[in-house]
Coordinates of C-alpha atoms (C1' of nucleotides) in Angstrom, one line a residue:
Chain A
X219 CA -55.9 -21.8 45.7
X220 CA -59.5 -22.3 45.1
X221 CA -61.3 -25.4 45.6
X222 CA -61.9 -27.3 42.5
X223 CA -65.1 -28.4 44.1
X224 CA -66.6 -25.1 44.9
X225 CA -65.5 -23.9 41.4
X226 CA -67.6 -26.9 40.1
X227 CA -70.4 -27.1 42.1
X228 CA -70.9 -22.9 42.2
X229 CA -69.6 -21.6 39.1
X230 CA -71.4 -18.2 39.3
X231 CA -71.1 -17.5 42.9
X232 CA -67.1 -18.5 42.4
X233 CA -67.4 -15.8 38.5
X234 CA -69.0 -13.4 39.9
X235 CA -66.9 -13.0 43.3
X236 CA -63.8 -13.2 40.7
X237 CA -65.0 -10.6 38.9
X238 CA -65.1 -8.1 42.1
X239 CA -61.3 -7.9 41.3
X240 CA -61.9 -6.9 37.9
X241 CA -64.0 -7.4 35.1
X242 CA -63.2 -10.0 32.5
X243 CA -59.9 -10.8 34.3
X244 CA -60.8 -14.2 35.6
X245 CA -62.8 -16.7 33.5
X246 CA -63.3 -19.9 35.0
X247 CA -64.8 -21.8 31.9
X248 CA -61.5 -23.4 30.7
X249 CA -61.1 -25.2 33.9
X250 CA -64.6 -26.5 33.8
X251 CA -64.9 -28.1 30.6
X252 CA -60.8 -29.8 31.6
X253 CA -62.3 -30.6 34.7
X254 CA -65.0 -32.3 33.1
X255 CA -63.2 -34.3 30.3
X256 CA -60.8 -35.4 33.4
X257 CA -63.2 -36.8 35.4
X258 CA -64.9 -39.1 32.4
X259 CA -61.0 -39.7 32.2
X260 CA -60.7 -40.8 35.7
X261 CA -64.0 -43.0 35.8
X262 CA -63.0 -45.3 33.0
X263 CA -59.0 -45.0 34.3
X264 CA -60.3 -46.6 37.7
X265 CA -62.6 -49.2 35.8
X266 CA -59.8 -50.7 34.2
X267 CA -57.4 -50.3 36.8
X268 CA -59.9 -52.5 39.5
X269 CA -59.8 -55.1 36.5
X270 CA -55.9 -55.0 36.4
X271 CA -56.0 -55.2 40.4
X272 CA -58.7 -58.4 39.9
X273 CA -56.4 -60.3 37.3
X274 CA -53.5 -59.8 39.9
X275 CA -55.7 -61.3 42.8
X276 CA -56.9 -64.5 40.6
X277 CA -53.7 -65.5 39.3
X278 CA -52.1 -65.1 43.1
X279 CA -55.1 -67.7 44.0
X280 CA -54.4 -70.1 41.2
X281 CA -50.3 -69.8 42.2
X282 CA -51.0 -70.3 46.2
X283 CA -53.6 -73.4 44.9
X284 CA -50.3 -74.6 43.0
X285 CA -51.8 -74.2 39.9
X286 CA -49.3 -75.0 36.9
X287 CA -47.9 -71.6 35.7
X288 CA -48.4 -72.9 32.5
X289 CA -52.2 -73.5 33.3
X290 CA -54.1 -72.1 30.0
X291 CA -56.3 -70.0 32.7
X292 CA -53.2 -68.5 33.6
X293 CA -52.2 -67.2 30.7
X294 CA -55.0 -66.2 29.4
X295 CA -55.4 -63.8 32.6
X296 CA -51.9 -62.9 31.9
X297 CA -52.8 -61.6 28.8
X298 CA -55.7 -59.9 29.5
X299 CA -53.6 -58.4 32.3
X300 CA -50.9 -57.1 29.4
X301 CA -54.0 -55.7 27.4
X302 CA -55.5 -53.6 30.1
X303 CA -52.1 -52.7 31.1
X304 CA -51.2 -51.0 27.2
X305 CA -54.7 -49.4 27.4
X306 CA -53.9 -48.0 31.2
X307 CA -50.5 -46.5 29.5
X308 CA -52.1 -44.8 27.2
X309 CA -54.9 -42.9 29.6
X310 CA -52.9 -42.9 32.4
X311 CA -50.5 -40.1 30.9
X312 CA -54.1 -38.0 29.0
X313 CA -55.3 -38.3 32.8
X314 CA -51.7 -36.7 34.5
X315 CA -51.8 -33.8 32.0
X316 CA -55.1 -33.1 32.3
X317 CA -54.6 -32.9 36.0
X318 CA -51.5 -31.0 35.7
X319 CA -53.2 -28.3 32.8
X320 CA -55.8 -27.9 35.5
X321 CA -54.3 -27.1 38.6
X322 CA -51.5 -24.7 36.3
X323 CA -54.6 -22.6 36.0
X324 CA -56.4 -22.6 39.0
X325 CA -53.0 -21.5 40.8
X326 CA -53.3 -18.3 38.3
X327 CA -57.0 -17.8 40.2
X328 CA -56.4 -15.2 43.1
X329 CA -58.2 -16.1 45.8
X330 CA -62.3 -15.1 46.5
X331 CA -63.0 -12.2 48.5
X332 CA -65.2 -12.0 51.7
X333 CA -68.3 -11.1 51.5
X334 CA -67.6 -8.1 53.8
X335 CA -65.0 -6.7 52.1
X336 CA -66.3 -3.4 50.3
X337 CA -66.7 -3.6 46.5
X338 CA -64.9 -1.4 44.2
X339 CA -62.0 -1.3 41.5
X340 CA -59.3 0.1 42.6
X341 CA -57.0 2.4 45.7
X342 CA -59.0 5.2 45.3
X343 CA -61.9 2.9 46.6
X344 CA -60.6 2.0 49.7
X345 CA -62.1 3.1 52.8
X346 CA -60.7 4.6 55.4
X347 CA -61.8 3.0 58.9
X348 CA -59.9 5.1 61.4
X349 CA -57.2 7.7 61.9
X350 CA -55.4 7.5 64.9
X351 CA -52.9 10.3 66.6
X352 CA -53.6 13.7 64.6
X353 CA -52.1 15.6 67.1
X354 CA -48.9 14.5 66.7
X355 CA -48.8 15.3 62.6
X356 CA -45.8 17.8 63.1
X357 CA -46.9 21.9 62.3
X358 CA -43.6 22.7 61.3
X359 CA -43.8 23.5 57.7
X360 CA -39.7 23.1 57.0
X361 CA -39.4 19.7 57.7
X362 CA -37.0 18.0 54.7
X363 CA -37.7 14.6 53.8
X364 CA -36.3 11.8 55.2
X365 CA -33.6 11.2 52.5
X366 CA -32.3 14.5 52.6
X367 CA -31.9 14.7 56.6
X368 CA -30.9 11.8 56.3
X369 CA -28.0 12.5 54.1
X370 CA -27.5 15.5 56.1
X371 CA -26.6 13.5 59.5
X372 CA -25.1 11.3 57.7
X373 CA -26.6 8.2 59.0
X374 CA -28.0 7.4 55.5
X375 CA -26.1 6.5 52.1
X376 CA -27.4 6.3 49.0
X377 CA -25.2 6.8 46.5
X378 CA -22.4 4.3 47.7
X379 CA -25.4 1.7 47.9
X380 CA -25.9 2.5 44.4
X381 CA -22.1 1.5 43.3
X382 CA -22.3 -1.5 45.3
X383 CA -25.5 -2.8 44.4
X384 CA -27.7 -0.6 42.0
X385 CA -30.2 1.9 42.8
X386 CA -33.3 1.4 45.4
X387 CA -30.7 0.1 47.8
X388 CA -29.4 2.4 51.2
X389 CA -26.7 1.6 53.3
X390 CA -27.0 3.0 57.0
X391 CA -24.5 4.2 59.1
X392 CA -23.2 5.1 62.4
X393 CA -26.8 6.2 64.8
X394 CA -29.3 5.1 61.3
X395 CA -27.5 1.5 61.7
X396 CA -28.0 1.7 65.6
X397 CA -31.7 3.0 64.9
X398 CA -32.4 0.2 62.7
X399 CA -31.3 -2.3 65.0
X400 CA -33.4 -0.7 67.9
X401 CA -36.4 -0.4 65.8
X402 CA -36.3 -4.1 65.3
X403 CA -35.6 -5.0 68.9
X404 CA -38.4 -2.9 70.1
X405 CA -40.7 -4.0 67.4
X406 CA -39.8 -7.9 68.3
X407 CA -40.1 -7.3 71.7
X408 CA -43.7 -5.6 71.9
X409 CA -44.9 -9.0 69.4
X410 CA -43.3 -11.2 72.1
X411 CA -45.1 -10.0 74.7
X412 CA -48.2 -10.1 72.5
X413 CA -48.3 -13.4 72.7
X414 CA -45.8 -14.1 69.4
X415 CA -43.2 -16.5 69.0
X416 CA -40.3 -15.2 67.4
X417 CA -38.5 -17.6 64.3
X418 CA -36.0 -16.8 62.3
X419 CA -36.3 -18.0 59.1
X420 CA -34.0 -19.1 55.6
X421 CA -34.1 -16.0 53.5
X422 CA -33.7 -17.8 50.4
X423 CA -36.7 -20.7 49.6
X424 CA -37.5 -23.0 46.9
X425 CA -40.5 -22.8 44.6
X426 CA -42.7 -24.5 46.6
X427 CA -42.6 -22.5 49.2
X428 CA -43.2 -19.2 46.8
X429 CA -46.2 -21.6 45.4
X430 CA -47.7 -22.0 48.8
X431 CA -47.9 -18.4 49.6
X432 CA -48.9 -16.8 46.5
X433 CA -45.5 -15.4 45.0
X434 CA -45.9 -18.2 42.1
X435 CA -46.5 -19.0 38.9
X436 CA -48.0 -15.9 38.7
X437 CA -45.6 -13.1 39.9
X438 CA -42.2 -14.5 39.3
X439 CA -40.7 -11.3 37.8
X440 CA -41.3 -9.6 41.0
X441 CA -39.0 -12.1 42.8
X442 CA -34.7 -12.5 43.0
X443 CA -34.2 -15.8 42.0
X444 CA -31.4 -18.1 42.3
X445 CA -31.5 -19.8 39.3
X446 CA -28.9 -22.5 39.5
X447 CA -30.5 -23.8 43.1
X448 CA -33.7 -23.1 42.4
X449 CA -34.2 -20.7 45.6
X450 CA -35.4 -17.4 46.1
X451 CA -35.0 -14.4 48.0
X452 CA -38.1 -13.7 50.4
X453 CA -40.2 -11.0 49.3
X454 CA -41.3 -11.1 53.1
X455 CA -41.1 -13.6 56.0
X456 CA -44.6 -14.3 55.5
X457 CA -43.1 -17.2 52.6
X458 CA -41.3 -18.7 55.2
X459 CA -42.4 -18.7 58.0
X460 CA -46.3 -19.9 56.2
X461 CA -43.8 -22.5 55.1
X462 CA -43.2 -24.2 58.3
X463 CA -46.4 -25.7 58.8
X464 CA -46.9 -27.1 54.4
X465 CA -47.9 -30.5 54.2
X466 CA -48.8 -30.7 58.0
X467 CA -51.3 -32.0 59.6
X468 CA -51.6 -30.0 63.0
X469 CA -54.3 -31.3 66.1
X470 CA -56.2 -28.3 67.0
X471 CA -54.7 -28.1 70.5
X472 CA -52.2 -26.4 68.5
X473 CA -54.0 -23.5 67.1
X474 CA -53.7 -20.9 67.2
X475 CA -50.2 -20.1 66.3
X476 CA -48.6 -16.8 66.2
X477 CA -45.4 -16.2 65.2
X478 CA -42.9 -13.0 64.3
X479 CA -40.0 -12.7 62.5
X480 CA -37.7 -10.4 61.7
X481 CA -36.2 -10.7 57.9
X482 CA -34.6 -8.7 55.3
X483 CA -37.0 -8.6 52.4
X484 CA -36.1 -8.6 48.9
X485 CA -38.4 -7.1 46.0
X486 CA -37.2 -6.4 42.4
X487 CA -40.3 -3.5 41.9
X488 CA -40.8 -4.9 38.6
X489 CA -43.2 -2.2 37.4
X490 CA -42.2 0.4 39.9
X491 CA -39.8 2.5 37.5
X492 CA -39.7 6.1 38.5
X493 CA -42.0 5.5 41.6
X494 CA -40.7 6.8 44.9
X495 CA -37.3 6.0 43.7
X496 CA -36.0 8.6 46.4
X497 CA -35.5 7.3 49.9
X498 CA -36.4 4.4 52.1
X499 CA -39.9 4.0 51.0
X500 CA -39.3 1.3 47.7
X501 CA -35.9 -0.5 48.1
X502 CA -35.2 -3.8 46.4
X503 CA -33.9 -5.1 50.2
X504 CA -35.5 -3.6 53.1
X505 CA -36.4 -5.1 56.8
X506 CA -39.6 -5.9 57.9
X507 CA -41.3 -7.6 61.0
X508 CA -43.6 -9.7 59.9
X509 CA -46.6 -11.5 62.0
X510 CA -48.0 -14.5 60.8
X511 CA -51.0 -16.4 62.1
X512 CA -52.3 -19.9 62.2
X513 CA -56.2 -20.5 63.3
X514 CA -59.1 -22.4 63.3
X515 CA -61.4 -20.9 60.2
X516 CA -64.0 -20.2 63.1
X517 CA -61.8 -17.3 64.3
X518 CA -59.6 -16.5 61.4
X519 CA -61.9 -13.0 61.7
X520 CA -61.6 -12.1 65.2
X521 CA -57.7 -12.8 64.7
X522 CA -57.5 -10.4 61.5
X523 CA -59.1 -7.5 63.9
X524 CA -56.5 -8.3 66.9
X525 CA -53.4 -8.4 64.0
X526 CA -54.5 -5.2 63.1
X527 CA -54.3 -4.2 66.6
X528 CA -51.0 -6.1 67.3
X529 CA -49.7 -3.7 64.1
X530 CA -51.6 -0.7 64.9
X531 CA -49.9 -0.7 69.0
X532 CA -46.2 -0.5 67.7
X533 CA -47.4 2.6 65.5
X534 CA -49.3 4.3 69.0
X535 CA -46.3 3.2 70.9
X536 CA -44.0 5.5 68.6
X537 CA -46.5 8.1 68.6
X538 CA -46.7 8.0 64.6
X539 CA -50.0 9.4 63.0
X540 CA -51.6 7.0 61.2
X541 CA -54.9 5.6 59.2
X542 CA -56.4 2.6 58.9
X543 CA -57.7 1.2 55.6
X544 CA -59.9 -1.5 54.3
X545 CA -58.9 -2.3 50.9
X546 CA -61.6 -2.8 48.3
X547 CA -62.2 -6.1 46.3
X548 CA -60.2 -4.4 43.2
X549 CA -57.4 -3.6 45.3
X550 CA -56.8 -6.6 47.8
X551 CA -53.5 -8.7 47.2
X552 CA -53.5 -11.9 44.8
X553 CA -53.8 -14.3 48.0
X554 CA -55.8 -12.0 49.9
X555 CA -59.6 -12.5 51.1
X556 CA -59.5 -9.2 53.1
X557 CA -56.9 -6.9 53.7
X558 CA -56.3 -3.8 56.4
X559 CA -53.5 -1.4 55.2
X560 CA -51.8 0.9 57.7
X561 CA -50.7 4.2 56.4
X562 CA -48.2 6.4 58.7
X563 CA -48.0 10.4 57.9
X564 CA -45.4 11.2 55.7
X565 CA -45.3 15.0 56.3
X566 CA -42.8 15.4 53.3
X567 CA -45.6 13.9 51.0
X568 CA -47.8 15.4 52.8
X569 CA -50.3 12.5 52.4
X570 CA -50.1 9.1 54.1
X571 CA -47.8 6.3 53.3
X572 CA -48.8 2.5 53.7
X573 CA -46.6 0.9 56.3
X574 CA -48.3 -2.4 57.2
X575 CA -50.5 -4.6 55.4
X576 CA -52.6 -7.2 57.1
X577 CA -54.7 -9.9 55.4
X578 CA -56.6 -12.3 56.0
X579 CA -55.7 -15.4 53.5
X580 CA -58.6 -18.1 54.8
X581 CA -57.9 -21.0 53.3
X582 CA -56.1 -19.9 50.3
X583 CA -52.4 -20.7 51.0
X584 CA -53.5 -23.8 53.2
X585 CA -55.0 -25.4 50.4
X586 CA -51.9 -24.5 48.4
X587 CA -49.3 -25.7 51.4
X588 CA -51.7 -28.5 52.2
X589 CA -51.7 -27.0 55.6
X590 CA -54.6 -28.9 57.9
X591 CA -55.5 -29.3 61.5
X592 CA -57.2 -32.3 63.2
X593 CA -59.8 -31.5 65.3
X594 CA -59.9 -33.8 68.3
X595 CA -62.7 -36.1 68.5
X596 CA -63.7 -35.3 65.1
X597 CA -63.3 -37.2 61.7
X598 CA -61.2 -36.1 58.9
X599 CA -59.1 -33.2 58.4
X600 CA -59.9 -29.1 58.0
X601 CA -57.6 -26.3 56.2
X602 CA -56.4 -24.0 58.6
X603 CA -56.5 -20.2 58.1
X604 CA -53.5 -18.0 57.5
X605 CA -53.4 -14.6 58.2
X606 CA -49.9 -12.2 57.9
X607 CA -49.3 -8.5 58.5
X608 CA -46.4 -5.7 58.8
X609 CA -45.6 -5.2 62.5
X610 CA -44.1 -3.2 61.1
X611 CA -41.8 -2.3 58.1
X612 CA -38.5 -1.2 59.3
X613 CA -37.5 1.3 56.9
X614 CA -40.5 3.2 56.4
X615 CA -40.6 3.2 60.2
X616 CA -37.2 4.9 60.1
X617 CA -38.2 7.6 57.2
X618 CA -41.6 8.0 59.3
X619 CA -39.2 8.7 62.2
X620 CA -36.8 11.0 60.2
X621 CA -39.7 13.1 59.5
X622 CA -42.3 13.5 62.0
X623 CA -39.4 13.4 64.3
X624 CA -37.4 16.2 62.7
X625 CA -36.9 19.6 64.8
X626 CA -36.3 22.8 63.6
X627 CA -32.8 22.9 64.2
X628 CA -32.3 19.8 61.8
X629 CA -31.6 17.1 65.2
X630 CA -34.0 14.4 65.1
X631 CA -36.6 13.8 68.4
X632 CA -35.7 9.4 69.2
X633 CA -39.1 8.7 70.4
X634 CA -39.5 7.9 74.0
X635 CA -40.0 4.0 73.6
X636 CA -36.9 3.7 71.5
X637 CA -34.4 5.8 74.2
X638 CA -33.8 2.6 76.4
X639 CA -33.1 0.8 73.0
X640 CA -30.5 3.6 71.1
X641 CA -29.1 4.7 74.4
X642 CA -29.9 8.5 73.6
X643 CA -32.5 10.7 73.2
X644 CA -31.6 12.7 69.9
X645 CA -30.0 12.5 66.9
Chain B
rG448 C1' -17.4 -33.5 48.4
rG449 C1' -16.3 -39.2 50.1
rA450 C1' -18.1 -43.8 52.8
rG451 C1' -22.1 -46.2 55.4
rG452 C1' -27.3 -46.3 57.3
rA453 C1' -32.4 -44.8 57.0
rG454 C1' -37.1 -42.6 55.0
rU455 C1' -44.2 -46.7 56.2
rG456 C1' -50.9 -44.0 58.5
rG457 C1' -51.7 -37.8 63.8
rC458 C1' -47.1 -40.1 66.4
rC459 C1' -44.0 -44.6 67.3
rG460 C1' -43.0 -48.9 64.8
rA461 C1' -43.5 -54.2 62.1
rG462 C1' -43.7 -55.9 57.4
rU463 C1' -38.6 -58.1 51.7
rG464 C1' -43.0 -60.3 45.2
rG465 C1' -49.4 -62.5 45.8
rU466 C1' -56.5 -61.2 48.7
rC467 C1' -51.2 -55.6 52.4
rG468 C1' -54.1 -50.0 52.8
rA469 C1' -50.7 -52.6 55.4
rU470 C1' -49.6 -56.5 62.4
rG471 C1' -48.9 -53.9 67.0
rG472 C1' -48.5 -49.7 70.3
rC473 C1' -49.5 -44.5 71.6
rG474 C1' -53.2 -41.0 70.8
rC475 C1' -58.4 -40.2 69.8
rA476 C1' -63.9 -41.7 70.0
rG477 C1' -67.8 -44.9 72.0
rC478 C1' -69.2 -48.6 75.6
rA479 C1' -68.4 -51.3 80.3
rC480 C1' -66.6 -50.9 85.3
rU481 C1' -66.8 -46.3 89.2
rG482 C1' -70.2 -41.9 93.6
rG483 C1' -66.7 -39.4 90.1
rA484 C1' -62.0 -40.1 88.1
rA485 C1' -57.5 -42.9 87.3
rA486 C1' -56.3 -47.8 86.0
rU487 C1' -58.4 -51.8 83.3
rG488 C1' -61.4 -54.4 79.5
rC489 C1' -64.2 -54.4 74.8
rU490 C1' -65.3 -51.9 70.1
rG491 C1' -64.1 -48.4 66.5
rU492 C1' -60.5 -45.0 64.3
rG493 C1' -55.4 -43.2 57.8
rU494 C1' -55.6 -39.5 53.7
rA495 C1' -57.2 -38.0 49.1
rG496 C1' -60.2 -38.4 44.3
rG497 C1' -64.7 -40.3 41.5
rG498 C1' -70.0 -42.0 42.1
rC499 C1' -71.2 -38.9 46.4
rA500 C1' -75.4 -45.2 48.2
rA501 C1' -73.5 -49.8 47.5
rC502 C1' -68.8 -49.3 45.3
rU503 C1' -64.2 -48.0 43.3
rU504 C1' -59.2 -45.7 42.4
rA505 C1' -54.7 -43.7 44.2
rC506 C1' -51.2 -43.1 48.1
rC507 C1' -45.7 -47.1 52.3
rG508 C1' -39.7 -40.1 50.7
rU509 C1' -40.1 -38.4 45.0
rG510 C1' -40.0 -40.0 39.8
rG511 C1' -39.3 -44.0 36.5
rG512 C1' -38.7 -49.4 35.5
rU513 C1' -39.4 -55.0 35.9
rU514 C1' -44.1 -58.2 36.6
rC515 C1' -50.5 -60.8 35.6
rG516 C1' -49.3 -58.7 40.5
rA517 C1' -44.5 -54.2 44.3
rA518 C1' -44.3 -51.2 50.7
rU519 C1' -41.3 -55.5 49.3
rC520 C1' -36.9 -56.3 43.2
rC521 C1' -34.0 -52.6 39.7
rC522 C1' -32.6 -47.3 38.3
rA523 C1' -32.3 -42.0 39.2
rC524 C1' -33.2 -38.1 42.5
rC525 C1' -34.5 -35.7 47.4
rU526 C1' -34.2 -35.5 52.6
rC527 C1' -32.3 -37.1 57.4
rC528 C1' -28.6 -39.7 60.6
rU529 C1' -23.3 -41.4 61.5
rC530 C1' -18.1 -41.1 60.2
rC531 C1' -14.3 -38.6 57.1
rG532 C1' -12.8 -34.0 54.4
rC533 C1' -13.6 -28.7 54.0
rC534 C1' -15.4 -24.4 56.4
rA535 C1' -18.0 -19.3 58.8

RNA sequence: GGAGGAGUGGCCGAGUGGUCGAUGGCGCAGCACUGGAAAUGCUGUGUAGGGCAACUUACCGUGGGUUCGAAUCCCACCUCCUCCGCCA
């Protein structure tokens, strides 16, 4: 969330970055006037309240003095005491909603973003950094897509998934089920050695949680909720795993801190009718490795570039053609201050398919969490800086693999890192 | 699900109605001692909001209540621990 302060103190700088995501979408005036009204609140709540606290202090005087409880002093403070006390009942509560009307707003305010990401108002705006292995974008023109191979080798199931669940669901079988679980040891393993530390995470989390990252108020029909214990189902491990750390207070020795996890992630695609509705690309469950970061706000930049990397090196280790975006200011997530999308060749789209997402979240979802470090030595308390990306998204691994990996006589290529993992070179 | 116990500042831990935001220890910072360090001694050190200086308010799991006054009493809830029950 954004800092009350900085919306005070800058309201133009804090409008007109807002309005980089979109014109007239964010407007910033209701909370300043509530803001106002709750701060004239506040100063003649406190007044009062330091008389209430005086009252207390004289009569405990007069009663360790052995004063006669029935002392006319006494009970006149008394009853000053019960008059402050109805007036304090009565602003007390105007105070609480204020507070409570402001923050419900400010949590709808997506976060700023940096000053070096690239203007503009939507995907087609992007820009596209780097592309990385061209030469192994497959020639053969016959290629089927992932789905139908798929189908054909009989490692994928979609129509069963269907009857059990509903649509945008797969189940996978036999060699797909092994490939899945190889995909995720490999992808695991690689983080691990890049200096992650694995976690394994609840899938289902409380409100909070979804608060802290982003999910809610404001996207609550993308989300599976359990109504009747107020948990939900991950939409990544980023909620999670972020999660660990709300409402600490870490010493800096600590940062930074990398983790990885491997979860199933749930998405209801609210809004996604009759998009990609073929295939692994847009399921309501799918697996992802996620990466999640913890750092100083000194580095949280030079960590954002080495995520990318830490993303990008599972994608070069598979030998999957790939580009590297950086998303404009109309198309960066609600949380996000800056965002890198990877996009692997889809050679049955012919066009590249985003398969990671890495942002940089700066103080956002700290100051939601109430996520801090300590800096030794050094007074007070600082936000950390979160950052989360893809490493990488199982299933659109797997098409990704299905497809760039497909030979002409219908077998599928296992790519060279995976063998050890699978136990076989083809499928 | 049943019975009992507990939740206090970065951490540990005292405090059961009255100048308690809270004794003490650890940690941390400064100073002294030292060639330097360790050890030791002294001093300082919670977080958040408002004025943004003096000052002031809130916070002792959360939310209510009693009282002039609550960390301390009452009610509800949450979490953790122990035992019992059930169970992958």
């Amino acid at each position: 969330m954004l800092d009350i302060r900085q919306i005070r103190e800058q309201p133009e700088l804090v409008q007109t970055k807002l309005d980089l995501r979109g014109a007239d979408v964010y407007d910033i005036q209701p909370i300043l006037a509530l803001d106002k009204q709750q701060r004239e609140l506040e100063s003649n709540r406190s007044q009062l309240q330091a008389r209430s606290n005086e009252i207390g202090k004289l009569v405990g005087q007069k009663m360790a003095a052995k004063t006669a409880p029935t002392d006319p002093e006494i009970l006149a403070l008394k009853a000053e005491g019960n008059t402050v006390k109805a007036t304090l009942s009565e602003l007390e509560p105007a105070e609480r909603e204020l507070k409570t009307q402001i923050l419900a707003l400010i949590l709808q305010l997506p976060n700023l973003p940096s000053d070096n990401t690239p203007v503009g108002k939507g995907e087609e705006e992007n820009v596209e950094l780097r592309k990385w292995g061209d030469e192994y974008i497959p020639t053969n023109p016959e290629i089927l897509p992932h789905w139908e191979i798929g189908e054909k080798l009989g490692i994928l199931n979609f129509e069963s998934s269907a009857k059990l669940a509903q649509s945008r669901f797969v189940t996978l079988i036999g060699a797909g089920a092994a490939l899945e679980r190889a995909l995720i040891s490999f992808m695991l393993d690689r983080q691990i050695a890049a200096g992650y530390t694995e976690v394994s995470p609840p899938i289902l989390v409380n409100t909070a949680s979804m608060t802290a990252t982003g999910q809610l108020p404001k996207f609550a029909e993308d989300g599976f909720k359990c109504a009747e214990d107020d948990l939900w189902l991950i939409p990544t491990a980023e909620v999670p795993v972020t999660n660990l750390y709300r409402e600490q207070i870490l010493t800096s020795e600590r940062l930074p801190i990398h983790h990885c996890a491997y979860t199933p992630c749930f998405r209801r695609e609210a809004g996604s009718a009759g998009r990609d509705t073929r295939g692994l690309i847009r399921l309501h469950q799918f697996n992802k490795i996620e990466l999640v970061k913890f750092v100083h706000p000194d580095t949280s930049e030079q960590e954002h570039e080495t995520l990318v990397m830490n993303a990008e090196a599972i994608l070069q280790a598979l030998k999957l053609p790939y580009r590297v975006l950086e998303l404009c200011t109309g198309d960066i997530g609600f949380s996000a201050a800056k965002c890198y999308d990877l996009e692997v060749w889809l050679p049955s789209a012919g066009k590249y398919r985003e398969i990671s997402s890495c942002s940089n979240f700066r103080d956002f979802q700290a100051r939601r969490g109430d996520i801090r470090f300590k800096e030794t030595g050094k007074k007070g308390t600082q936000f950390i800086h979160t950052l989360n990306g893809s490493g990488l998204a199982i299933g659109r691994t797997m098409a990704a693999i299905l497809e760039n990996y497909q030979q002409p006589d219908g077998t599928i290529q296992i790519p060279e890192v995976l063998q050890s993992y699978l136990g076989r070179t083809v499928l």
